[in-house]
Short mmCIF file of C-alpha atoms and ligand atoms in Angstrom, two decimals:
data_model
loop_
_atom_site.label_atom_id
_atom_site.label_comp_id
_atom_site.label_asym_id
_atom_site.label_seq_id
_atom_site.Cartn_x
_atom_site.Cartn_y
_atom_site.Cartn_z
CA MET A 13 35.24 165.14 -57.14
CA GLY A 14 33.83 168.57 -57.95
CA ILE A 15 31.99 170.41 -55.20
CA ALA A 16 29.85 173.42 -56.09
CA VAL A 17 28.78 176.17 -53.71
CA PRO A 18 26.05 178.19 -55.42
CA LYS A 19 24.83 181.58 -54.28
CA GLU A 20 21.40 181.27 -52.66
CA VAL A 21 18.75 182.72 -55.00
CA ASP A 22 16.12 183.44 -52.32
CA PRO A 23 16.57 187.11 -51.35
CA GLY A 24 15.67 186.18 -47.76
CA GLU A 25 18.59 183.77 -47.49
CA PRO A 26 21.97 185.28 -46.61
CA ARG A 27 23.60 182.02 -45.53
CA VAL A 28 26.00 179.93 -47.61
CA GLY A 29 26.94 176.24 -47.60
CA ALA A 30 30.73 176.57 -47.28
CA THR A 31 33.25 178.85 -45.60
CA PRO A 32 36.97 179.28 -46.33
CA ASP A 33 37.62 176.95 -43.39
CA THR A 34 35.44 174.14 -44.78
CA VAL A 35 36.70 174.74 -48.33
CA LYS A 36 40.24 173.93 -47.16
CA LYS A 37 39.03 170.73 -45.50
CA LEU A 38 37.00 169.71 -48.56
CA ILE A 39 40.08 170.17 -50.74
CA ALA A 40 42.08 168.02 -48.30
CA LEU A 41 39.45 165.30 -48.87
CA GLY A 42 40.37 165.34 -52.56
CA ALA A 43 37.71 167.72 -53.84
CA SER A 44 37.97 170.68 -56.14
CA VAL A 45 35.63 173.41 -54.91
CA THR A 46 33.94 176.02 -57.11
CA VAL A 47 32.09 178.87 -55.45
CA ALA A 48 29.68 181.15 -57.32
CA ALA A 49 30.79 184.77 -57.25
CA GLY A 50 29.32 186.64 -54.31
CA ALA A 51 27.94 183.49 -52.64
CA GLY A 52 29.43 184.34 -49.25
CA LEU A 53 29.10 188.12 -49.25
CA ALA A 54 25.94 188.27 -47.12
CA SER A 55 27.79 186.12 -44.57
CA GLY A 56 30.83 188.39 -44.63
CA ILE A 57 32.94 186.12 -46.85
CA THR A 58 34.48 187.59 -50.00
CA ASP A 59 35.39 185.77 -53.20
CA ALA A 60 39.03 186.53 -52.35
CA ASP A 61 38.63 184.70 -49.01
CA TYR A 62 37.38 181.61 -50.82
CA ARG A 63 40.09 181.88 -53.46
CA GLU A 64 42.75 182.09 -50.77
CA ALA A 65 41.35 178.90 -49.24
CA GLY A 66 41.85 177.16 -52.59
CA ALA A 67 38.42 177.45 -54.25
CA ALA A 68 37.81 178.53 -57.82
CA ILE A 69 35.31 181.35 -58.31
CA ALA A 70 32.75 180.96 -61.10
CA PRO A 71 30.93 184.00 -62.46
CA SER A 72 27.48 182.43 -62.00
CA ASN A 73 25.66 179.54 -60.35
CA THR A 74 25.30 177.80 -63.71
CA GLU A 75 29.05 177.84 -64.24
CA ALA A 76 29.80 176.87 -60.64
CA LEU A 77 27.54 173.83 -61.00
CA GLN A 78 29.15 172.48 -64.18
CA GLY A 79 30.36 168.94 -63.56
CA ALA A 80 29.61 169.09 -59.83
CA ALA A 81 29.37 165.77 -57.99
CA ILE A 82 28.26 167.46 -54.75
CA VAL A 83 26.31 170.70 -54.31
CA LEU A 84 26.39 172.46 -50.93
CA LYS A 85 23.20 174.50 -50.59
CA VAL A 86 21.24 176.16 -47.83
CA ARG A 87 17.72 175.95 -49.29
CA ARG A 88 16.05 173.35 -51.48
CA PRO A 89 16.81 174.25 -55.12
CA ALA A 90 13.79 175.42 -57.12
CA ALA A 91 12.91 174.24 -60.64
CA GLU A 92 14.68 177.22 -62.28
CA GLU A 93 17.88 176.43 -60.43
CA LEU A 94 17.74 172.68 -61.00
CA VAL A 95 18.13 173.12 -64.75
CA ALA A 96 21.83 173.71 -64.12
CA TYR A 97 22.30 170.79 -61.69
CA PRO A 98 24.11 167.78 -63.19
CA ALA A 99 21.98 164.62 -63.02
CA GLY A 100 23.28 162.33 -60.30
CA ALA A 101 24.78 165.15 -58.22
CA LEU A 102 24.47 164.85 -54.44
CA VAL A 103 22.68 167.95 -53.16
CA LEU A 104 22.89 168.76 -49.44
CA ALA A 105 20.47 171.37 -48.10
CA ILE A 106 17.76 172.20 -45.61
CA MET A 107 15.11 170.72 -47.89
CA ASP A 108 11.98 171.69 -45.93
CA PRO A 109 10.27 168.51 -47.16
CA TYR A 110 7.07 168.45 -45.11
CA GLY A 111 3.93 169.16 -47.14
CA GLN A 112 6.05 169.97 -50.21
CA GLN A 113 5.25 166.97 -52.38
CA GLU A 114 5.24 168.89 -55.67
CA ALA A 115 8.54 170.59 -54.98
CA LEU A 116 10.10 167.24 -54.03
CA GLU A 117 8.89 165.74 -57.29
CA VAL A 118 10.57 168.57 -59.17
CA VAL A 119 13.81 167.79 -57.34
CA ALA A 120 13.40 164.07 -58.08
CA ARG A 121 12.81 164.73 -61.78
CA ALA A 122 16.07 166.67 -61.97
CA GLY A 123 17.77 163.34 -61.27
CA VAL A 124 19.76 164.60 -58.29
CA ALA A 125 20.29 162.77 -55.00
CA ALA A 126 18.80 165.27 -52.55
CA PHE A 127 19.67 165.01 -48.85
CA ALA A 128 17.48 166.77 -46.27
CA MET A 129 19.93 167.77 -43.55
CA GLU A 130 17.11 168.40 -41.08
CA LEU A 131 16.24 164.69 -41.12
CA MET A 132 19.65 163.75 -39.73
CA PRO A 133 19.10 161.32 -36.86
CA ARG A 134 19.91 162.76 -33.43
CA ILE A 135 22.48 160.12 -32.57
CA THR A 136 25.94 160.78 -31.17
CA ARG A 137 27.76 160.12 -34.45
CA ALA A 138 25.62 162.69 -36.26
CA GLN A 139 25.65 165.45 -33.64
CA VAL A 140 28.23 167.38 -35.62
CA MET A 141 25.86 167.27 -38.64
CA ASP A 142 22.79 168.47 -36.74
CA VAL A 143 21.71 171.58 -38.65
CA LEU A 144 18.53 171.96 -36.62
CA SER A 145 20.55 172.37 -33.45
CA SER A 146 23.27 174.57 -34.90
CA GLN A 147 20.74 176.99 -36.37
CA ALA A 148 18.13 176.85 -33.56
CA ASN A 149 20.79 177.69 -31.00
CA LEU A 150 21.60 180.94 -32.83
CA ALA A 151 17.89 181.69 -33.35
CA GLY A 152 17.27 181.36 -29.61
CA TYR A 153 20.05 183.82 -28.88
CA ARG A 154 18.87 186.26 -31.55
CA ALA A 155 15.26 186.10 -30.35
CA VAL A 156 16.34 187.59 -27.02
CA VAL A 157 18.51 190.23 -28.69
CA ASP A 158 15.60 191.18 -30.98
CA ALA A 159 13.22 191.32 -28.02
CA ALA A 160 15.63 193.51 -26.06
CA ALA A 161 15.91 195.86 -29.03
CA GLU A 162 12.12 196.34 -29.23
CA PHE A 163 11.53 196.45 -25.46
CA GLY A 164 11.29 199.96 -24.04
CA ARG A 165 12.91 198.98 -20.77
CA ALA A 166 16.17 197.50 -19.57
CA PHE A 167 16.59 193.76 -18.98
CA PRO A 168 18.79 193.80 -15.86
CA MET A 169 17.83 195.30 -12.55
CA MET A 170 19.70 198.58 -12.12
CA MET A 171 20.01 200.42 -8.87
CA THR A 172 20.93 204.01 -9.60
CA ALA A 173 20.91 207.32 -7.74
CA ALA A 174 17.81 208.21 -9.74
CA GLY A 175 15.95 205.09 -8.71
CA THR A 176 15.72 201.39 -9.36
CA VAL A 177 14.93 199.81 -12.71
CA PRO A 178 13.31 196.41 -12.15
CA ALA A 179 14.59 193.32 -13.94
CA ALA A 180 12.55 192.25 -16.98
CA LYS A 181 10.44 189.11 -16.68
CA VAL A 182 11.03 186.79 -19.61
CA PHE A 183 8.93 183.68 -20.30
CA VAL A 184 10.26 181.12 -22.79
CA MET A 185 7.74 178.66 -24.26
CA GLY A 186 9.35 175.55 -25.69
CA ALA A 187 12.65 174.63 -24.03
CA GLY A 188 14.37 172.75 -26.84
CA VAL A 189 17.61 173.89 -28.43
CA ALA A 190 16.37 177.41 -29.28
CA GLY A 191 14.46 177.83 -26.03
CA LEU A 192 17.38 176.78 -23.86
CA GLN A 193 19.70 179.24 -25.60
CA ALA A 194 17.02 181.95 -25.21
CA ILE A 195 16.86 181.19 -21.47
CA ALA A 196 20.65 181.35 -21.14
CA THR A 197 20.85 184.61 -23.10
CA ALA A 198 18.03 186.29 -21.17
CA ARG A 199 19.66 185.21 -17.91
CA ARG A 200 22.99 186.68 -19.04
CA LEU A 201 21.18 189.97 -19.66
CA GLY A 202 19.89 189.87 -16.10
CA ALA A 203 16.23 189.00 -16.70
CA ILE A 204 14.07 186.89 -14.39
CA VAL A 205 13.35 183.88 -16.56
CA THR A 206 10.61 181.25 -16.49
CA ALA A 207 10.06 178.57 -19.11
CA THR A 208 7.63 175.86 -20.13
CA ASP A 209 7.70 172.71 -22.26
CA VAL A 210 5.65 169.57 -22.64
CA ARG A 211 8.64 167.23 -22.40
CA PRO A 212 9.55 166.23 -18.86
CA ALA A 213 13.26 166.14 -19.74
CA ALA A 214 13.10 169.90 -20.25
CA LYS A 215 12.35 170.55 -16.58
CA GLU A 216 15.83 169.77 -15.33
CA GLN A 217 17.52 171.56 -18.25
CA VAL A 218 15.52 174.71 -17.54
CA ALA A 219 16.37 174.57 -13.84
CA SER A 220 20.06 174.02 -14.59
CA LEU A 221 20.10 177.33 -16.46
CA GLY A 222 18.70 179.14 -13.45
CA ALA A 223 15.15 179.56 -14.75
CA LYS A 224 11.91 178.42 -13.15
CA PHE A 225 9.89 175.68 -14.86
CA VAL A 226 6.17 176.26 -15.28
CA ALA A 227 4.02 173.42 -16.69
CA VAL A 228 1.06 171.14 -16.18
CA GLU A 229 2.89 168.05 -14.91
CA ASP A 230 0.26 165.34 -15.25
CA GLU A 231 0.50 161.75 -16.56
CA GLU A 232 0.30 162.88 -20.20
CA PHE A 233 3.23 165.24 -19.61
CA ARG A 234 5.28 162.35 -18.21
CA GLN A 235 4.72 160.45 -21.51
CA ALA A 236 5.13 163.41 -23.84
CA GLU A 237 8.52 162.64 -25.34
CA THR A 238 9.09 160.44 -28.41
CA ALA A 239 12.02 158.04 -28.60
CA ALA A 240 13.74 160.61 -30.83
CA GLY A 241 13.49 163.19 -28.04
CA TYR A 242 10.84 165.34 -29.73
CA ALA A 243 7.48 166.54 -28.40
CA LYS A 244 4.27 164.73 -29.27
CA PRO A 245 1.08 166.58 -30.18
CA MET A 246 -0.82 166.97 -26.90
CA SER A 247 -4.50 166.10 -26.31
CA ALA A 248 -7.16 168.84 -26.39
CA GLU A 249 -7.61 168.30 -22.67
CA TYR A 250 -3.93 168.86 -21.91
CA GLN A 251 -3.85 171.91 -24.16
CA ALA A 252 -6.78 173.44 -22.28
CA LYS A 253 -5.05 172.90 -18.92
CA GLN A 254 -1.81 174.26 -20.35
CA ALA A 255 -3.62 177.33 -21.73
CA ALA A 256 -5.19 178.09 -18.34
CA LEU A 257 -1.82 177.90 -16.61
CA VAL A 258 -0.13 179.99 -19.29
CA ALA A 259 -2.91 182.60 -19.24
CA GLU A 260 -2.39 183.14 -15.53
CA HIS A 261 1.41 183.32 -15.84
CA ILE A 262 1.75 185.33 -19.03
CA ARG A 263 -0.03 188.49 -17.96
CA LYS A 264 2.78 189.18 -15.47
CA GLN A 265 5.50 188.89 -18.13
CA ASP A 266 7.37 191.62 -20.01
CA VAL A 267 8.80 189.44 -22.77
CA VAL A 268 7.52 186.12 -24.15
CA ILE A 269 9.61 184.05 -26.53
CA THR A 270 7.92 181.08 -28.19
CA THR A 271 9.90 178.29 -29.85
CA ALA A 272 7.46 175.35 -29.68
CA LEU A 273 7.55 172.96 -32.62
CA ILE A 274 6.59 169.38 -33.42
CA PRO A 275 8.51 167.96 -36.39
CA GLY A 276 6.39 167.66 -39.54
CA ARG A 277 3.34 169.37 -38.05
CA PRO A 278 2.05 172.91 -37.78
CA ALA A 279 3.32 174.72 -34.69
CA PRO A 280 1.07 174.38 -31.62
CA HIS A 281 -1.02 177.49 -30.83
CA LEU A 282 0.08 178.54 -27.37
CA VAL A 283 -0.61 182.26 -27.00
CA SER A 284 -4.15 183.43 -27.79
CA SER A 285 -5.21 186.99 -28.63
CA ALA A 286 -6.74 187.23 -25.16
CA MET A 287 -3.34 186.38 -23.64
CA VAL A 288 -1.65 189.00 -25.84
CA GLU A 289 -4.25 191.53 -24.66
CA SER A 290 -3.52 190.66 -21.04
CA LEU A 291 0.11 191.82 -21.43
CA LYS A 292 1.18 195.29 -20.36
CA PRO A 293 1.72 197.90 -23.09
CA GLY A 294 5.35 197.83 -24.18
CA SER A 295 5.63 194.07 -23.71
CA VAL A 296 7.25 192.10 -26.50
CA LEU A 297 6.53 188.66 -27.94
CA VAL A 298 8.92 186.87 -30.28
CA ASP A 299 7.42 183.98 -32.25
CA LEU A 300 10.23 181.77 -33.53
CA ALA A 301 7.66 179.30 -34.87
CA VAL A 302 6.09 181.84 -37.23
CA GLU A 303 7.40 180.04 -40.35
CA ARG A 304 5.49 176.92 -39.31
CA GLY A 305 2.17 178.63 -38.59
CA GLY A 306 3.19 180.39 -35.38
CA ASN A 307 2.71 179.86 -31.64
CA VAL A 308 1.24 183.33 -31.14
CA GLU A 309 -2.13 184.46 -32.45
CA GLY A 310 -1.69 187.65 -34.46
CA ALA A 311 1.98 187.03 -35.32
CA ARG A 312 2.70 187.80 -38.96
CA ALA A 313 5.57 186.23 -40.86
CA GLY A 314 8.34 188.73 -41.55
CA GLU A 315 6.73 191.55 -39.55
CA VAL A 316 6.74 193.30 -36.20
CA VAL A 317 3.06 193.81 -35.35
CA THR A 318 2.02 196.34 -32.72
CA THR A 319 -1.35 195.45 -31.20
CA ALA A 320 -4.07 197.89 -30.14
CA ASN A 321 -2.89 197.55 -26.52
CA GLY A 322 0.69 198.44 -27.42
CA VAL A 323 2.23 194.97 -27.41
CA LYS A 324 4.78 194.12 -30.08
CA ILE A 325 4.75 190.71 -31.75
CA ILE A 326 8.00 189.97 -33.58
CA GLY A 327 7.67 187.45 -36.42
CA TYR A 328 10.99 187.71 -38.20
CA LEU A 329 11.66 185.06 -40.81
CA ASN A 330 14.90 183.10 -41.03
CA VAL A 331 16.17 184.22 -37.63
CA PRO A 332 19.45 182.26 -37.93
CA GLY A 333 20.00 184.27 -41.13
CA ARG A 334 19.95 187.43 -38.97
CA LEU A 335 23.32 186.19 -37.71
CA ALA A 336 24.43 185.05 -41.14
CA ALA A 337 28.16 184.86 -40.49
CA SER A 338 27.78 182.68 -37.40
CA ALA A 339 24.97 180.64 -38.95
CA SER A 340 26.96 179.95 -42.14
CA SER A 341 30.05 179.01 -40.20
CA LEU A 342 28.19 176.36 -38.16
CA TYR A 343 26.04 175.19 -41.08
CA ALA A 344 29.08 174.76 -43.32
CA ARG A 345 30.72 172.65 -40.58
CA ASN A 346 27.57 170.50 -40.40
CA LEU A 347 27.70 169.92 -44.17
CA LEU A 348 31.44 169.20 -44.16
CA ALA A 349 30.97 166.54 -41.48
CA PHE A 350 28.32 164.82 -43.60
CA VAL A 351 30.42 165.06 -46.78
CA GLU A 352 33.25 163.32 -44.90
CA THR A 353 30.98 160.28 -44.50
CA LEU A 354 30.27 160.23 -48.24
CA VAL A 355 33.90 160.11 -49.30
CA ASP A 356 36.46 157.30 -49.42
CA LYS A 357 39.24 159.12 -47.61
CA LYS A 358 41.97 156.75 -48.75
CA GLU A 359 41.13 156.82 -52.45
CA LYS A 360 39.91 160.43 -52.23
CA VAL A 361 36.81 159.67 -54.26
CA LEU A 362 33.10 160.07 -53.71
CA ALA A 363 31.78 156.76 -52.37
CA PRO A 364 28.42 157.14 -50.64
CA ASN A 365 27.26 154.07 -48.76
CA TRP A 366 23.57 154.01 -49.68
CA GLU A 367 22.93 151.60 -46.81
CA ASP A 368 24.41 153.90 -44.13
CA GLU A 369 21.79 154.96 -41.59
CA LEU A 370 22.60 158.65 -42.01
CA VAL A 371 22.18 158.39 -45.78
CA LYS A 372 18.96 156.41 -45.49
CA ALA A 373 17.50 158.85 -42.97
CA THR A 374 18.21 161.94 -45.07
CA LEU A 375 18.06 160.86 -48.73
CA LEU A 376 14.87 162.22 -50.30
CA THR A 377 15.33 161.60 -54.01
CA ARG A 378 17.54 159.47 -56.21
CA ASP A 379 17.57 158.39 -59.89
CA GLY A 380 14.46 160.40 -60.70
CA ALA A 381 12.25 159.23 -57.83
CA ILE A 382 11.34 160.19 -54.28
CA VAL A 383 12.94 157.42 -52.24
CA HIS A 384 12.32 158.52 -48.65
CA PRO A 385 9.51 156.39 -47.18
CA MET A 386 8.05 159.37 -45.29
CA PHE A 387 7.59 161.35 -48.50
CA GLN A 388 6.73 158.74 -51.11
CA LEU A 389 3.20 159.26 -52.42
CA GLN A 390 0.69 156.84 -50.99
CA VAL A 391 -0.59 154.73 -53.87
CA GLY A 392 -4.12 153.32 -53.85
P1 LIG B 416 11.80 171.35 -31.66
O1 LIG B 416 12.44 172.47 -32.39
O2 LIG B 416 11.08 170.31 -32.42
O3 LIG B 416 10.76 171.96 -30.58
C1 LIG B 416 11.12 173.01 -29.72
C2 LIG B 416 10.56 172.73 -28.33
O4 LIG B 416 9.15 172.95 -28.31
C3 LIG B 416 10.77 171.30 -27.84
O5 LIG B 416 11.47 171.32 -26.63
C4 LIG B 416 9.34 170.79 -27.68
O6 LIG B 416 9.23 169.84 -26.63
C5 LIG B 416 8.58 172.06 -27.39
N1 LIG B 416 7.12 171.95 -27.53
C6 LIG B 416 6.38 171.30 -28.46
N2 LIG B 416 5.08 171.45 -28.24
C7 LIG B 416 4.95 172.24 -27.14
C8 LIG B 416 3.84 172.76 -26.40
N3 LIG B 416 2.58 172.49 -26.73
N4 LIG B 416 4.10 173.52 -25.32
C9 LIG B 416 5.37 173.79 -24.94
N5 LIG B 416 6.46 173.34 -25.60
C10 LIG B 416 6.25 172.58 -26.69
O7 LIG B 416 12.85 170.59 -30.73
P2 LIG B 416 14.44 170.74 -30.65
O8 LIG B 416 14.77 172.01 -29.98
O9 LIG B 416 15.03 170.53 -31.99
O10 LIG B 416 14.88 169.50 -29.73
C11 LIG B 416 14.06 168.75 -28.88
C12 LIG B 416 14.92 168.02 -27.86
O11 LIG B 416 15.90 167.19 -28.45
C13 LIG B 416 15.70 168.94 -26.94
O12 LIG B 416 15.65 168.43 -25.64
C14 LIG B 416 17.08 168.85 -27.40
O13 LIG B 416 18.01 169.11 -26.36
C15 LIG B 416 17.15 167.41 -27.84
N6 LIG B 416 18.25 167.25 -28.79
C16 LIG B 416 19.03 166.13 -28.74
C17 LIG B 416 20.10 165.97 -29.61
C18 LIG B 416 20.97 164.78 -29.59
O14 LIG B 416 21.88 164.72 -30.34
N7 LIG B 416 20.72 163.81 -28.78
C19 LIG B 416 20.36 166.96 -30.52
C20 LIG B 416 19.55 168.08 -30.57
C21 LIG B 416 18.49 168.20 -29.70
#
């Protein structure tokens, strides 16, 4: 059972799919692990660290992939990479499948079994494999750290002989995994924190972290959570009410962190240019949804924009990657936990159960075709 750990080819991707810790555990499962030279460097892991854990180091991705039964990736492999992937290999990655039909067909044609880790069901058994949570948690933390770095004032209230520095007011929009960690981090830094979400379950979670919940709590709000625990797209009417409430609240804030997402859809627009203009000069917005179209008008992917009224809008890409060592360590654990379900531990051989609910929920392609019902082309 050969497991390959290629080096990510996207220059914006410093994470890696295995760590020395998970390599040891994969070997204990009966695997032989081959890591491409330099694959872990951007996450602070050297080839020597991997070697010490029992992995072989291959000089290139092509060589690492030779004979691999499982490939542990971060991003969906592109056509150029797939040339080196053995047909039939199980490829685990964050596949970013929504609206990517052509790219999925390329993956299918390569004959690999591609698993989209972000489609892992949010059930107790799969919590340890939840890449969305492991990465969003770090992104939420980093969003606050990035905001603090750009903000020209202190976060905590400070009473000094030279006068008092007021505590920063931080508003977190979207109180899911990232938002809740942003709230906790901002609170630890001493900020006064408020937060909003459209899911009623968020209200209690926000309060339990010591932040104040701000939202339009009407009948639609009470119904706004899907069975899977995600937000639903809200009606135009609700959005208008929400915008009015947010407009009133936001102009008093120093820092706004937006994390609002709806799986498979563009991010909801929550902060208009007029709201950005209403902020005081020196205020900072962080848009964690920028990769999915953005929550903040004027946010630009990969950039820190300074508006005419002196407000900074941070739109960093791959925010978990800004904490690559932590992100890789958690991501690699998520992958390991899933690999464990694909292996016959007694016989120490690869034995995926194609009927298992975790496999069915995440498997995108197999034997040359797209097999996931959500992504199969509609015929007729
Ligand atoms: P997400 O990344 O899809 O969305 C982030 C947040 O944005 C969500 O809280 C969502 O409700 C919110 N949002 C969407 N539209 C909005 C709008 N118009 N205005 C304000 N907020 C908006 O979600 P997520 O962080 O991955 O998780 C969603 C929920 O699922 C959370 O409560 C989380 O705790 C829960 N969860 C459960 C498990 C589990 O194993 N049971 C695992 C992970 C997360």
